[in-house]
PDB file of C-alpha atoms and ligand atoms in Angstrom:
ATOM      1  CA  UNK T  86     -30.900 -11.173  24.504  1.00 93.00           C
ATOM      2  CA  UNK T  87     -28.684  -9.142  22.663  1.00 98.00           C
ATOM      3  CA  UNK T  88     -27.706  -8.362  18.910  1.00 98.00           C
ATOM      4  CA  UNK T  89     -24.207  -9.021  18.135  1.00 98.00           C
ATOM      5  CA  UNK T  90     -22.298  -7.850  14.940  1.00 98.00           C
ATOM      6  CA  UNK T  91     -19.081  -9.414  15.894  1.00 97.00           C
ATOM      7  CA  UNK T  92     -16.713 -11.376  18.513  1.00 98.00           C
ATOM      8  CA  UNK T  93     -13.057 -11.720  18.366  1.00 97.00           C
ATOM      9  CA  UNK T  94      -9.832 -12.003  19.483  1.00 97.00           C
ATOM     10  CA  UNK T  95      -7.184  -8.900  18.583  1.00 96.00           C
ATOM     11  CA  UNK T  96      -4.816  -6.438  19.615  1.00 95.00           C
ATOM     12  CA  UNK T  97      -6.521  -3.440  21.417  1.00 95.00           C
ATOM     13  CA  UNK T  98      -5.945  -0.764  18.762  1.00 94.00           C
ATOM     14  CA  UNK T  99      -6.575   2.276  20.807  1.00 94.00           C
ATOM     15  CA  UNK T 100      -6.614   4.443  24.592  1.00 96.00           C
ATOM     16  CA  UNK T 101      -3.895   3.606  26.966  1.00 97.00           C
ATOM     17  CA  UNK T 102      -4.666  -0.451  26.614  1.00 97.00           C
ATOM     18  CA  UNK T 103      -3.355  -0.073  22.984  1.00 97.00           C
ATOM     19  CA  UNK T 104      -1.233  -3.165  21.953  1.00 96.00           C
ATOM     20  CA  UNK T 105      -2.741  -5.536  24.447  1.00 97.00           C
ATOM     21  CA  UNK T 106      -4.361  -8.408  23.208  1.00 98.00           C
ATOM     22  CA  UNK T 107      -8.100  -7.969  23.881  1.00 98.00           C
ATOM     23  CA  UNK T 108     -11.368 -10.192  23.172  1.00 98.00           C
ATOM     24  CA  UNK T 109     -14.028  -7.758  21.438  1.00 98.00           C
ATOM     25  CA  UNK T 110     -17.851  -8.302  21.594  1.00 98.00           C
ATOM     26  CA  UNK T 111     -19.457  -5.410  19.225  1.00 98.00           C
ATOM     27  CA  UNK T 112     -22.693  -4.939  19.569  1.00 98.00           C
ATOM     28  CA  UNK T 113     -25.511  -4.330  16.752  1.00 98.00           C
ATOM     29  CA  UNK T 114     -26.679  -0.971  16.099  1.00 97.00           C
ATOM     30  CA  UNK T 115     -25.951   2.774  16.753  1.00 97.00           C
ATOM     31  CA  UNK T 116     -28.755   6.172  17.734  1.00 96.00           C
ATOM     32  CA  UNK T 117     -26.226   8.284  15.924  1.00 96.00           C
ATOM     33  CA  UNK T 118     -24.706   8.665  12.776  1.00 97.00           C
ATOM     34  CA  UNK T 119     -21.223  10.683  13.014  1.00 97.00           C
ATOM     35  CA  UNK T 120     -20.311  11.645   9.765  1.00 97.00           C
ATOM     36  CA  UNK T 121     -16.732   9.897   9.745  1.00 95.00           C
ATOM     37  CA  UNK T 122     -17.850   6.744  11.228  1.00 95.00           C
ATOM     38  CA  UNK T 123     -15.697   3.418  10.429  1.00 90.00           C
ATOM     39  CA  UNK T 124     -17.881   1.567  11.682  1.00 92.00           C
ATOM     40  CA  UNK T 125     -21.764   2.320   9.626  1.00 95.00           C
ATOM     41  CA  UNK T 126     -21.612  -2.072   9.457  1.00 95.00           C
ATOM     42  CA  UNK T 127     -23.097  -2.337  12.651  1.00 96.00           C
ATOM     43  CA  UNK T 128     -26.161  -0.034  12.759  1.00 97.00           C
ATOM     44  CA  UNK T 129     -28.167  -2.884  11.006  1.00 96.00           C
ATOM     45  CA  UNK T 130     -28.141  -6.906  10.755  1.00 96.00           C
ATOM     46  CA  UNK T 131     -26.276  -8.825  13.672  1.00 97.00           C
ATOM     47  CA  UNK T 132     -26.536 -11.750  15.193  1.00 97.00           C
ATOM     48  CA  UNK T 133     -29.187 -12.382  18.123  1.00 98.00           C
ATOM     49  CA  UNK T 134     -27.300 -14.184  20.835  1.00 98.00           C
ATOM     50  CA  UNK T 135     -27.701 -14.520  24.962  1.00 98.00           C
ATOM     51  CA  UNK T 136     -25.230 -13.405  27.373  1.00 98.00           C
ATOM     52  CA  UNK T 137     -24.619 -16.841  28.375  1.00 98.00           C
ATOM     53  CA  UNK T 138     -23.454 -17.458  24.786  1.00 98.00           C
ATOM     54  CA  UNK T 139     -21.675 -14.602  24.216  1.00 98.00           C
ATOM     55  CA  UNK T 140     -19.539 -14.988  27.720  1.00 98.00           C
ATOM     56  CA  UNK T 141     -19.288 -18.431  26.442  1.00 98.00           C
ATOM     57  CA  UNK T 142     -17.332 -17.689  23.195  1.00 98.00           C
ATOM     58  CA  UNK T 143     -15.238 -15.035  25.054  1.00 98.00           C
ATOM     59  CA  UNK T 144     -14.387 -17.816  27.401  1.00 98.00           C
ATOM     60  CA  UNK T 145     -12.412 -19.783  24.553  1.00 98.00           C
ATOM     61  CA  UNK T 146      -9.812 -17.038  23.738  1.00 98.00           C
ATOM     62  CA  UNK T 147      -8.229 -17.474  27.138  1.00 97.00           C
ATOM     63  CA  UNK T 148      -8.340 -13.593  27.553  1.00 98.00           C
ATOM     64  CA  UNK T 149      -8.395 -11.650  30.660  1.00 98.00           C
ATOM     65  CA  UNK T 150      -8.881  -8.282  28.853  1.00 98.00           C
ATOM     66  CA  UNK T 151     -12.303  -7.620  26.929  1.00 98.00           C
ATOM     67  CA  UNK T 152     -13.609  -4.799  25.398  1.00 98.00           C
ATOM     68  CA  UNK T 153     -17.663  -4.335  24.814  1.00 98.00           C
ATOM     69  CA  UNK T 154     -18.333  -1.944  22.108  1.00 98.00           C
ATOM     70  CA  UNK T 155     -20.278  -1.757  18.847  1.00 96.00           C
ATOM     71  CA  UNK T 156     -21.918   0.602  17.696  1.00 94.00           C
ATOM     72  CA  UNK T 157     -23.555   2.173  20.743  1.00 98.00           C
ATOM     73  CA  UNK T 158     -23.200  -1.072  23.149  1.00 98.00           C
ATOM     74  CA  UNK T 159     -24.939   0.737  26.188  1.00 98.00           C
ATOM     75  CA  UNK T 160     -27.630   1.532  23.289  1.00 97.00           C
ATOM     76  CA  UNK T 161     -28.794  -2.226  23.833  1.00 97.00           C
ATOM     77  CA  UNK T 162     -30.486  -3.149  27.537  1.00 96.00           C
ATOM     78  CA  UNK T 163     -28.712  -6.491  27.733  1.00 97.00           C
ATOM     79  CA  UNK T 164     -25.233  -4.426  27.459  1.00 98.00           C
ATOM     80  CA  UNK T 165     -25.337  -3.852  31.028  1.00 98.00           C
ATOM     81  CA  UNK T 166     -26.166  -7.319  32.508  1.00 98.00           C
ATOM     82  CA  UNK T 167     -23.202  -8.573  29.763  1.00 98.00           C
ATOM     83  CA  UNK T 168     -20.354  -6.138  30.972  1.00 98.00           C
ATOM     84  CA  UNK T 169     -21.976  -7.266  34.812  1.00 98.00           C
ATOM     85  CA  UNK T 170     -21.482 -11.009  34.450  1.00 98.00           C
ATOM     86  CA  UNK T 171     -17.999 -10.377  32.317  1.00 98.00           C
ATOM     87  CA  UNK T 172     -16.681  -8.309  35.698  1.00 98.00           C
ATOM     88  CA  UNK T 173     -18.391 -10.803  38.103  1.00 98.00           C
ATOM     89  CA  UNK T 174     -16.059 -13.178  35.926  1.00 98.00           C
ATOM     90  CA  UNK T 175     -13.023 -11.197  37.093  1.00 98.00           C
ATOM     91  CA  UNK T 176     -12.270 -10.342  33.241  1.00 98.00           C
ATOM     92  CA  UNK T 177     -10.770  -6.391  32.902  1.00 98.00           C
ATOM     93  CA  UNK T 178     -13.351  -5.096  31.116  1.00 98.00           C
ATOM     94  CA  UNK T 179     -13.535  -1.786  28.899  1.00 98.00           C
ATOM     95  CA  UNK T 180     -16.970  -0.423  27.749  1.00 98.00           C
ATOM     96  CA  UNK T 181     -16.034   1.998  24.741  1.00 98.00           C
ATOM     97  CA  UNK T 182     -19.414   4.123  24.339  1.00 98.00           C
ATOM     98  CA  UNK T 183     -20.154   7.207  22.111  1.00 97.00           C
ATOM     99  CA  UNK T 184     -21.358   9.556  24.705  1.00 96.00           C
ATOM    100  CA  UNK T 185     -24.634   9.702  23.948  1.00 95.00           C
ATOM    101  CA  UNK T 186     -26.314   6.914  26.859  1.00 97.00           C
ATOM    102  CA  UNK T 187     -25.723   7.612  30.458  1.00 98.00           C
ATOM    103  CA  UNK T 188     -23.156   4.998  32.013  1.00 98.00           C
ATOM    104  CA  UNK T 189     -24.634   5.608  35.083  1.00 98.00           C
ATOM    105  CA  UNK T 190     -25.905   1.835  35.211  1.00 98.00           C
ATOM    106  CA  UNK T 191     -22.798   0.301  34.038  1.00 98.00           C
ATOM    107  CA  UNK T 192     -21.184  -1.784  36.340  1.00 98.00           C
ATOM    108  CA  UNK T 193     -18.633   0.242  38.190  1.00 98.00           C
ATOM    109  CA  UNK T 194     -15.756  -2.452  37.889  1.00 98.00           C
ATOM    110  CA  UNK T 195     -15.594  -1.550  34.150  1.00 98.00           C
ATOM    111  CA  UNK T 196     -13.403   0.959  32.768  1.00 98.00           C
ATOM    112  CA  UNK T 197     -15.521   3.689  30.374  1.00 98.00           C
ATOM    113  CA  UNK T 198     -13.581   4.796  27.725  1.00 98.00           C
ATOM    114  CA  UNK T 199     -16.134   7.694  26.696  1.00 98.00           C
ATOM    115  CA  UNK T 200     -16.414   9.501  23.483  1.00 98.00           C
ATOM    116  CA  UNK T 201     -17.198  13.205  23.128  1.00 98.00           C
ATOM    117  CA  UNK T 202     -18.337  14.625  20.048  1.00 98.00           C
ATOM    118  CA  UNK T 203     -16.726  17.210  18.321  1.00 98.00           C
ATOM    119  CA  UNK T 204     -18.638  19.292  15.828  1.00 98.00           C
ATOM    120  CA  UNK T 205     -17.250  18.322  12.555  1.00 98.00           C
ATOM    121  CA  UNK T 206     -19.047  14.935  13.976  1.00 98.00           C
ATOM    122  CA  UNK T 207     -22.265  16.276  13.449  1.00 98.00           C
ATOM    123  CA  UNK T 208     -23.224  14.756  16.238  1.00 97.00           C
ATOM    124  CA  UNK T 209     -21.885  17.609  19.129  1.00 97.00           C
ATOM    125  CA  UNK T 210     -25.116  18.764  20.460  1.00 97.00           C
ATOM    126  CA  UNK T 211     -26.041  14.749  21.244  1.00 96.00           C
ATOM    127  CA  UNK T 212     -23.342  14.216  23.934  1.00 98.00           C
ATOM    128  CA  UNK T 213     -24.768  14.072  27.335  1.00 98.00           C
ATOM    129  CA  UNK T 214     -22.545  15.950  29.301  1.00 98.00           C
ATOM    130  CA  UNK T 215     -23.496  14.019  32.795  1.00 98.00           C
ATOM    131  CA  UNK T 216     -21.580  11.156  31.872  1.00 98.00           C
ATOM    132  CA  UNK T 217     -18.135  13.488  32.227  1.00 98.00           C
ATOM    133  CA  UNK T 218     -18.986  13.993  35.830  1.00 97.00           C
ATOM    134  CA  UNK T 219     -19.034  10.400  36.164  1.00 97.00           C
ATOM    135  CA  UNK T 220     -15.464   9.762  35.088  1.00 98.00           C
ATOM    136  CA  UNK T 221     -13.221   8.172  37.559  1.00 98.00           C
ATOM    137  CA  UNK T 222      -9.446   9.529  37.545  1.00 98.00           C
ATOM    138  CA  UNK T 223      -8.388   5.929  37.898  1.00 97.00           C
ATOM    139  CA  UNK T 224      -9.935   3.909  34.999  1.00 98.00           C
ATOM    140  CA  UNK T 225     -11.818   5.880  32.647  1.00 98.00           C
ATOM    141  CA  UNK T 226     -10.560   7.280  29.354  1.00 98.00           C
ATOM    142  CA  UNK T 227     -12.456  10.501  27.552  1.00 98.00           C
ATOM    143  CA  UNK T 228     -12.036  10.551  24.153  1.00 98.00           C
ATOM    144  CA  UNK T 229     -12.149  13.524  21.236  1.00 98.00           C
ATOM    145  CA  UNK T 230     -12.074  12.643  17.402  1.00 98.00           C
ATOM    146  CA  UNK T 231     -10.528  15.651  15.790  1.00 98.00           C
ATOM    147  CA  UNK T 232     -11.134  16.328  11.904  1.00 98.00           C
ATOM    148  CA  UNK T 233     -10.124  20.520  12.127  1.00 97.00           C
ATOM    149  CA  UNK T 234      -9.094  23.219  13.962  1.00 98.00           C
ATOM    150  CA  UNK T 235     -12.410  23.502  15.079  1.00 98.00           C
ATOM    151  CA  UNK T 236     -12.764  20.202  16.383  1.00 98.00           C
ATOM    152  CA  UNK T 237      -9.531  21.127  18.197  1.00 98.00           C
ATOM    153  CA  UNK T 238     -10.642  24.307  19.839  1.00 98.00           C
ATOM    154  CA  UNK T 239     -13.838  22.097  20.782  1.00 98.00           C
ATOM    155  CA  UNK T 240     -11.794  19.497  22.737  1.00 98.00           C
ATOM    156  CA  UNK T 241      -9.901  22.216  24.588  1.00 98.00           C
ATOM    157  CA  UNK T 242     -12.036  23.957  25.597  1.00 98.00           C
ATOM    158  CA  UNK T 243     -14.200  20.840  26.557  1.00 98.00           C
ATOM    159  CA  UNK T 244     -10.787  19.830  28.691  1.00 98.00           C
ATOM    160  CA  UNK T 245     -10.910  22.798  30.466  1.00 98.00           C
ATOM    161  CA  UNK T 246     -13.831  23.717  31.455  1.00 97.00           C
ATOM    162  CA  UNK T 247     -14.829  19.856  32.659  1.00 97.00           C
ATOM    163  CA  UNK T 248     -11.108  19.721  34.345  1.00 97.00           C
ATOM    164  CA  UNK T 249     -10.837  16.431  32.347  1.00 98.00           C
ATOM    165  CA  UNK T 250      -6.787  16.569  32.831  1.00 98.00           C
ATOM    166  CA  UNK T 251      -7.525  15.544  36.597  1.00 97.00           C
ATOM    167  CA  UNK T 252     -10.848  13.778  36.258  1.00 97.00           C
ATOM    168  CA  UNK T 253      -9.667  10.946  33.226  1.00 98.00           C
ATOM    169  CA  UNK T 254      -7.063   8.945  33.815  1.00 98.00           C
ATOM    170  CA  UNK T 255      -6.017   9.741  30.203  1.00 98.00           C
ATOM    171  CA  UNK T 256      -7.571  12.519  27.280  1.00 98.00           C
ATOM    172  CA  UNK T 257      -7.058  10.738  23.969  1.00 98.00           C
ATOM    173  CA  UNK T 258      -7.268  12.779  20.946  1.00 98.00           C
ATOM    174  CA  UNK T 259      -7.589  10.489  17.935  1.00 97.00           C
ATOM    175  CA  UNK T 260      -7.553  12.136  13.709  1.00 97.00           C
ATOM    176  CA  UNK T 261      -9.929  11.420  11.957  1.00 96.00           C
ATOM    177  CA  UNK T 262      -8.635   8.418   9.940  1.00 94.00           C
ATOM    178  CA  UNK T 263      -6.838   9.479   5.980  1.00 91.00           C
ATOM    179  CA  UNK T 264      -8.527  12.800   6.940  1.00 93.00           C
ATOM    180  CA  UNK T 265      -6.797  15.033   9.898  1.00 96.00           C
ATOM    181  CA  UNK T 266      -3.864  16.485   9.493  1.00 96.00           C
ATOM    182  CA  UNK T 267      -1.575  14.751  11.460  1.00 97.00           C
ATOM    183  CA  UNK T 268       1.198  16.938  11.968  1.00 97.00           C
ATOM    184  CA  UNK T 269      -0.804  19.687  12.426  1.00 98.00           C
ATOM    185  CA  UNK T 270      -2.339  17.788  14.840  1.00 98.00           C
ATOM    186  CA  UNK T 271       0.880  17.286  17.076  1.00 98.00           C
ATOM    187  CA  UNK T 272       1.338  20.906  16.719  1.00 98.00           C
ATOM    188  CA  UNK T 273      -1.694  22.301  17.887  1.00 98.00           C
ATOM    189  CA  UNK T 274      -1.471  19.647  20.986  1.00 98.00           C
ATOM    190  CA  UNK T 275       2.238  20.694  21.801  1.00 97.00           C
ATOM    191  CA  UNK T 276       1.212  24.775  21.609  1.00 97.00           C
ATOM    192  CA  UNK T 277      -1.757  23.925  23.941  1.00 97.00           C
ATOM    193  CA  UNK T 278       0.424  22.627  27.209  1.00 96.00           C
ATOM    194  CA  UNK T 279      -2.355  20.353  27.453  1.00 98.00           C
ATOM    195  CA  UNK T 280      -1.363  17.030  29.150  1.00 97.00           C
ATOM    196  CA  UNK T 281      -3.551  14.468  26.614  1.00 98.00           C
ATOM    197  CA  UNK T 282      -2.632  11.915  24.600  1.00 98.00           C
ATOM    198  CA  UNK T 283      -2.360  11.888  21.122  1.00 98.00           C
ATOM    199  CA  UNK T 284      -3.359   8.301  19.516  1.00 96.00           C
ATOM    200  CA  UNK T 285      -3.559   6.614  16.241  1.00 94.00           C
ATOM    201  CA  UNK T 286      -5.815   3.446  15.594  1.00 90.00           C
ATOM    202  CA  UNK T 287      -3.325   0.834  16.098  1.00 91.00           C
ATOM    203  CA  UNK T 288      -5.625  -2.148  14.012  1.00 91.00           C
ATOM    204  CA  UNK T 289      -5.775  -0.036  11.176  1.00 91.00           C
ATOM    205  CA  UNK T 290      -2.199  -0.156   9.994  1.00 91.00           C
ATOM    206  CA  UNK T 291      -2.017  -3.869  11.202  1.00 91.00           C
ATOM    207  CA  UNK T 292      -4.557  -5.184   9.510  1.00 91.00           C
ATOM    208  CA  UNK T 293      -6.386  -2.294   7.265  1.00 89.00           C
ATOM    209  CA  UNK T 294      -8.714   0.364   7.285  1.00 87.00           C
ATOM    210  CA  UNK T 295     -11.780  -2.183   6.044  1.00 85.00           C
ATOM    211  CA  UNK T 296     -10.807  -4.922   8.196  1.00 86.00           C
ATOM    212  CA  UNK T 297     -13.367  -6.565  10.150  1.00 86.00           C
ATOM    213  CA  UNK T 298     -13.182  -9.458  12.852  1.00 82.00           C
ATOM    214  CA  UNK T 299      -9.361  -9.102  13.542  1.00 81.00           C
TER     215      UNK T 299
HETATM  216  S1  SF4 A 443     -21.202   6.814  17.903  1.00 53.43           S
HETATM  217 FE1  SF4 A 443     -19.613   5.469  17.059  1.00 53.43          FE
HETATM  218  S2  SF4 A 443     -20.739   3.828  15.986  1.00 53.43           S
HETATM  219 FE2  SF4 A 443     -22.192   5.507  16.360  1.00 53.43          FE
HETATM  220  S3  SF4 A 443     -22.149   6.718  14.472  1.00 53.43           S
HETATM  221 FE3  SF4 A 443     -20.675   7.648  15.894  1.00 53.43          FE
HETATM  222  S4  SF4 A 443     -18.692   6.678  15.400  1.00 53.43           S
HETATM  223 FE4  SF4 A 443     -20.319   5.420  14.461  1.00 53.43          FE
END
């Protein structure tokens, strides 16, 4: 069984899949509390639900591309055997985690879009740092919220010293939402001659900040 906050059908609002249409199945709950998060609705509540019914509502969107994520999706057992039966399904499927489970036991036909701290997080010293030698240079995405300068010397040195350039197949560096400054964001990425990616969260100017479910 697992414990579902939310399925739906949207646009994929961030990482190189941004702007595709994309069914989402968030899962319930979260071991860590990063002091930005926009999502603090899913550590409690949810819906209990089996994989048979979840695959069964992602089914009747007619999507191809799905995204598992929550919270911490790999925190829940059941994660695994759901992103398993979504790929034996032939769906493209993208596990978003937040760095702190090992994907070692995720299906390999997923794609890991994989969160590293930063420090302004408050959650830095939680990442386990195994799961960057697991990246695969043709499907996984690394990813580095940035609130300050500091979080910005963070993720380059991070890049550098795990080679991430060559092991991701993209480094997404994503402000912290109405908090980063943007353009100095852009600046410190162009001085670094660092080949990543800066993103914004696509969902949030299409349908708000506080959205949920769209
Ligand atoms: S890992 Fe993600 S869901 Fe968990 S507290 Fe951090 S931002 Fe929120």
């Amino acid at each position: 069984m697992l414990r579902v906050t939310e399925i739906f059908h949207s646009i994929q609002g961030e990482s190189t899949h941004a702007g595709r249409p994309c069914a989402f199945v968030r899962l319930t709950g979260c071991p860590m509390r990063c002091v930005w998060c926009d999502s603090e609705y899913t550590f409690t509540g949810g819906e209990r639900m089996s994989v048979e019914d979840v695959l069964g509502r992602v089914r009747a969107y007619g999507c191809r591309l799905v995204e598992v994520t929550g919270g911490e999706p790999l925190a829940q057992a059941g994660a695994f055997e759901l992103i398993a039966r979504l790929c034996e399904e032939g769906y493209e499927v993208l596990v978003e985690t937040g760095g702190y489970v090992s994907t070692a036991e995720v299906d390999e036909r997923a794609k890991i879009i994989l969160d590293v701290k930063c420090p302004a997080s408050g959650e830095a010293e939680r990442n386990h740092w195994p799961n960057l030698g697991r990246l695969r240079a043709d499907r996984d995405e690394v990813k580095f919220v940035v609130a300050d300068r500091g979080d910005w010397d963070f993720t380059r040195e991070v890049v550098t010293r795990y080679d991430l350039q060559r092991r991701a197949r993209a480094v997404l560096v994503s402000p912290v939402w109405g908090e980063t400054d943007l353009r100095a964001l852009a600046e410190w990425i162009k001085e670094s001659g660092l080949d990543v990616r800066m993103q914004l969260q696509l969902h949030k100017y299409v349908w708000g900040a506080e959205a949920r479910g769209v």
